């Protein structure tokens, strides 16, 4: 019989058990640490590797933060200091951005805006204290279509101070790769798609595996963490074989947990599910994404062992994160219009360009990661409350992500919104949405679409908090 502890370890299949060792430990796919326990921090070394994604083929030139397999799942603890050394093992510049973490601007990882880019064999030290618990992720913010497209996306879990009481915690990194039948990379994007919804991958993966199967405890309580780290895809998540409760979205506990039917997860977004597993051994649950052609399998979960016979009622509710409540009565409203742009040029950049400009925020297409990106979209006064009016003039969906600060969803002209706190809002075609925040984090914060082709062809800007 597996004990609870063994299940916790087994749950991070592909990410492994806790690393011991103090000092600068290199994390690989089968070693993961509560990184902020080690005072000196961890080493994250982006590098090329060959890896088999499709049976019988070896995909050459993938990228990971380690010598083998996908990027390690980083586990931290809320309110405890964390440090990581980025040592660039690529032949091109890179940085690391910590998606969703409300941390100082100097460690936000945006080249030129918050730090110099990090070139081959150079290093950069990131250190911060995560103020919020939940499911986050990390990735480069330089040549992102290429670097993320080839594998540089990893999950980052910040644990609540008190264990909510799950038997297993299973993170799933959902993403595609654009491969030919021979398992080799094909062109990352097609311009006609970049000017529309974005270019989808050809191989769907979960933790770099096609339709993996995980063992889960019979009758146990599972925390399933889903992160859409793909450069394009909007997932429509459903679970077949057990009831699942949505307990958190984009790292923040939902106002009231609700049963999952089908829920959209845009690029950059995350979902935490509480699942009471079936009482019989050998039962199979299917994690799926709904598509036009019917459900597609992302991963299978199969129950194993004697019946734990747990109840969802035994879980401790997730405490809300300490995100300040905006003062709506005294908030200033700022419009942000997301539109198509007719310009068809791109500015050369060390951090890559698609060679096209298709999109704009407030009619200004982002010039790319360049030394002088131009002025901010808005200047916010530190401590003041703001309402961002997000106006989507396009027929495409855009997961709009703000760095450094979380915001609360207020209302939409198309649907009723939960008052969610988030870092990434999925803006539907032609939708107008209002969100609110307290500008409490000084610095220049990038505000962009997380469909990377959109981000890299104009749909980016920044706000300045002073
Ligand atoms: Cu977009």
PDB file of N, CA and C and ligand atoms in Angstrom, residues 194 196-198 338 359 392 394 396-400 427 448-455 459, ligand 1:
ATOM      1  N   UNK A 194      -0.694  34.271 -37.636  1.00  0.00           N
ATOM      2  CA  UNK A 194      -0.284  35.263 -36.629  1.00  0.00           C
ATOM      3  C   UNK A 194      -1.197  36.482 -36.689  1.00  0.00           C
ATOM      4  N   UNK A 196      -4.246  36.303 -37.247  1.00  0.00           N
ATOM      5  CA  UNK A 196      -5.579  35.862 -36.814  1.00  0.00           C
ATOM      6  C   UNK A 196      -5.458  35.269 -35.407  1.00  0.00           C
ATOM      7  N   UNK A 197      -5.879  34.031 -35.231  1.00  0.00           N
ATOM      8  CA  UNK A 197      -5.897  33.457 -33.877  1.00  0.00           C
ATOM      9  C   UNK A 197      -4.556  32.955 -33.395  1.00  0.00           C
ATOM     10  N   UNK A 198      -3.570  32.846 -34.280  1.00  0.00           N
ATOM     11  CA  UNK A 198      -2.276  32.276 -33.908  1.00  0.00           C
ATOM     12  C   UNK A 198      -2.112  30.898 -34.531  1.00  0.00           C
ATOM     13  N   UNK A 338      -7.508  47.092 -28.080  1.00  0.00           N
ATOM     14  CA  UNK A 338      -6.711  46.082 -28.766  1.00  0.00           C
ATOM     15  C   UNK A 338      -7.250  45.965 -30.184  1.00  0.00           C
ATOM     16  N   UNK A 359      -0.689  43.921 -34.941  1.00  0.00           N
ATOM     17  CA  UNK A 359      -1.583  44.264 -33.834  1.00  0.00           C
ATOM     18  C   UNK A 359      -1.111  45.547 -33.156  1.00  0.00           C
ATOM     19  N   UNK A 392     -11.705  44.974 -26.951  1.00  0.00           N
ATOM     20  CA  UNK A 392     -11.212  44.106 -28.020  1.00  0.00           C
ATOM     21  C   UNK A 392     -11.976  44.417 -29.297  1.00  0.00           C
ATOM     22  N   UNK A 394     -11.147  43.215 -32.143  1.00  0.00           N
ATOM     23  CA  UNK A 394     -10.790  42.191 -33.117  1.00  0.00           C
ATOM     24  C   UNK A 394     -11.726  40.980 -33.014  1.00  0.00           C
ATOM     25  N   UNK A 396     -10.769  38.001 -32.673  1.00  0.00           N
ATOM     26  CA  UNK A 396      -9.990  36.925 -32.049  1.00  0.00           C
ATOM     27  C   UNK A 396     -10.000  37.074 -30.536  1.00  0.00           C
ATOM     28  N   UNK A 397      -9.754  35.966 -29.841  1.00  0.00           N
ATOM     29  CA  UNK A 397      -9.618  36.002 -28.387  1.00  0.00           C
ATOM     30  C   UNK A 397      -8.182  36.353 -28.019  1.00  0.00           C
ATOM     31  N   UNK A 398      -8.016  37.085 -26.920  1.00  0.00           N
ATOM     32  CA  UNK A 398      -6.678  37.467 -26.477  1.00  0.00           C
ATOM     33  C   UNK A 398      -6.557  37.283 -24.966  1.00  0.00           C
ATOM     34  N   UNK A 399      -5.688  36.403 -24.511  1.00  0.00           N
ATOM     35  CA  UNK A 399      -5.397  36.335 -23.076  1.00  0.00           C
ATOM     36  C   UNK A 399      -4.460  37.474 -22.695  1.00  0.00           C
ATOM     37  N   UNK A 400      -4.999  38.489 -22.037  1.00  0.00           N
ATOM     38  CA  UNK A 400      -4.252  39.718 -21.759  1.00  0.00           C
ATOM     39  C   UNK A 400      -3.608  39.614 -20.380  1.00  0.00           C
ATOM     40  N   UNK A 427      -9.835  37.701 -23.021  1.00  0.00           N
ATOM     41  CA  UNK A 427     -10.744  38.654 -23.652  1.00  0.00           C
ATOM     42  C   UNK A 427     -11.323  37.990 -24.902  1.00  0.00           C
ATOM     43  N   UNK A 448       0.472  42.667 -22.070  1.00  0.00           N
ATOM     44  CA  UNK A 448       0.495  42.102 -23.423  1.00  0.00           C
ATOM     45  C   UNK A 448      -0.405  40.901 -23.577  1.00  0.00           C
ATOM     46  N   UNK A 449      -0.647  40.555 -24.834  1.00  0.00           N
ATOM     47  CA  UNK A 449      -1.376  39.331 -25.148  1.00  0.00           C
ATOM     48  C   UNK A 449      -0.421  38.158 -24.990  1.00  0.00           C
ATOM     49  N   UNK A 450      -0.934  37.033 -24.447  1.00  0.00           N
ATOM     50  CA  UNK A 450      -0.070  35.868 -24.259  1.00  0.00           C
ATOM     51  C   UNK A 450      -0.119  34.878 -25.415  1.00  0.00           C
ATOM     52  N   UNK A 451      -0.867  35.198 -26.474  1.00  0.00           N
ATOM     53  CA  UNK A 451      -0.646  34.477 -27.734  1.00  0.00           C
ATOM     54  C   UNK A 451       0.649  35.085 -28.276  1.00  0.00           C
ATOM     55  N   UNK A 452       1.711  34.305 -28.248  1.00  0.00           N
ATOM     56  CA  UNK A 452       3.033  34.906 -28.423  1.00  0.00           C
ATOM     57  C   UNK A 452       3.190  35.562 -29.799  1.00  0.00           C
ATOM     58  N   UNK A 453       2.558  35.001 -30.812  1.00  0.00           N
ATOM     59  CA  UNK A 453       2.612  35.674 -32.118  1.00  0.00           C
ATOM     60  C   UNK A 453       1.970  37.060 -32.072  1.00  0.00           C
ATOM     61  N   UNK A 454       0.911  37.196 -31.268  1.00  0.00           N
ATOM     62  CA  UNK A 454       0.287  38.515 -31.116  1.00  0.00           C
ATOM     63  C   UNK A 454       1.223  39.442 -30.333  1.00  0.00           C
ATOM     64  N   UNK A 455       1.753  38.907 -29.226  1.00  0.00           N
ATOM     65  CA  UNK A 455       2.683  39.692 -28.401  1.00  0.00           C
ATOM     66  C   UNK A 455       3.843  40.207 -29.247  1.00  0.00           C
ATOM     67  N   UNK A 459       1.010  43.387 -30.128  1.00  0.00           N
ATOM     68  CA  UNK A 459       0.028  43.456 -29.042  1.00  0.00           C
ATOM     69  C   UNK A 459       0.704  43.446 -27.669  1.00  0.00           C
TER      70      UNK A 459
HETATM   71 CU1  LIG B   1      -3.782  37.985 -28.689  1.00  0.00          CU
END
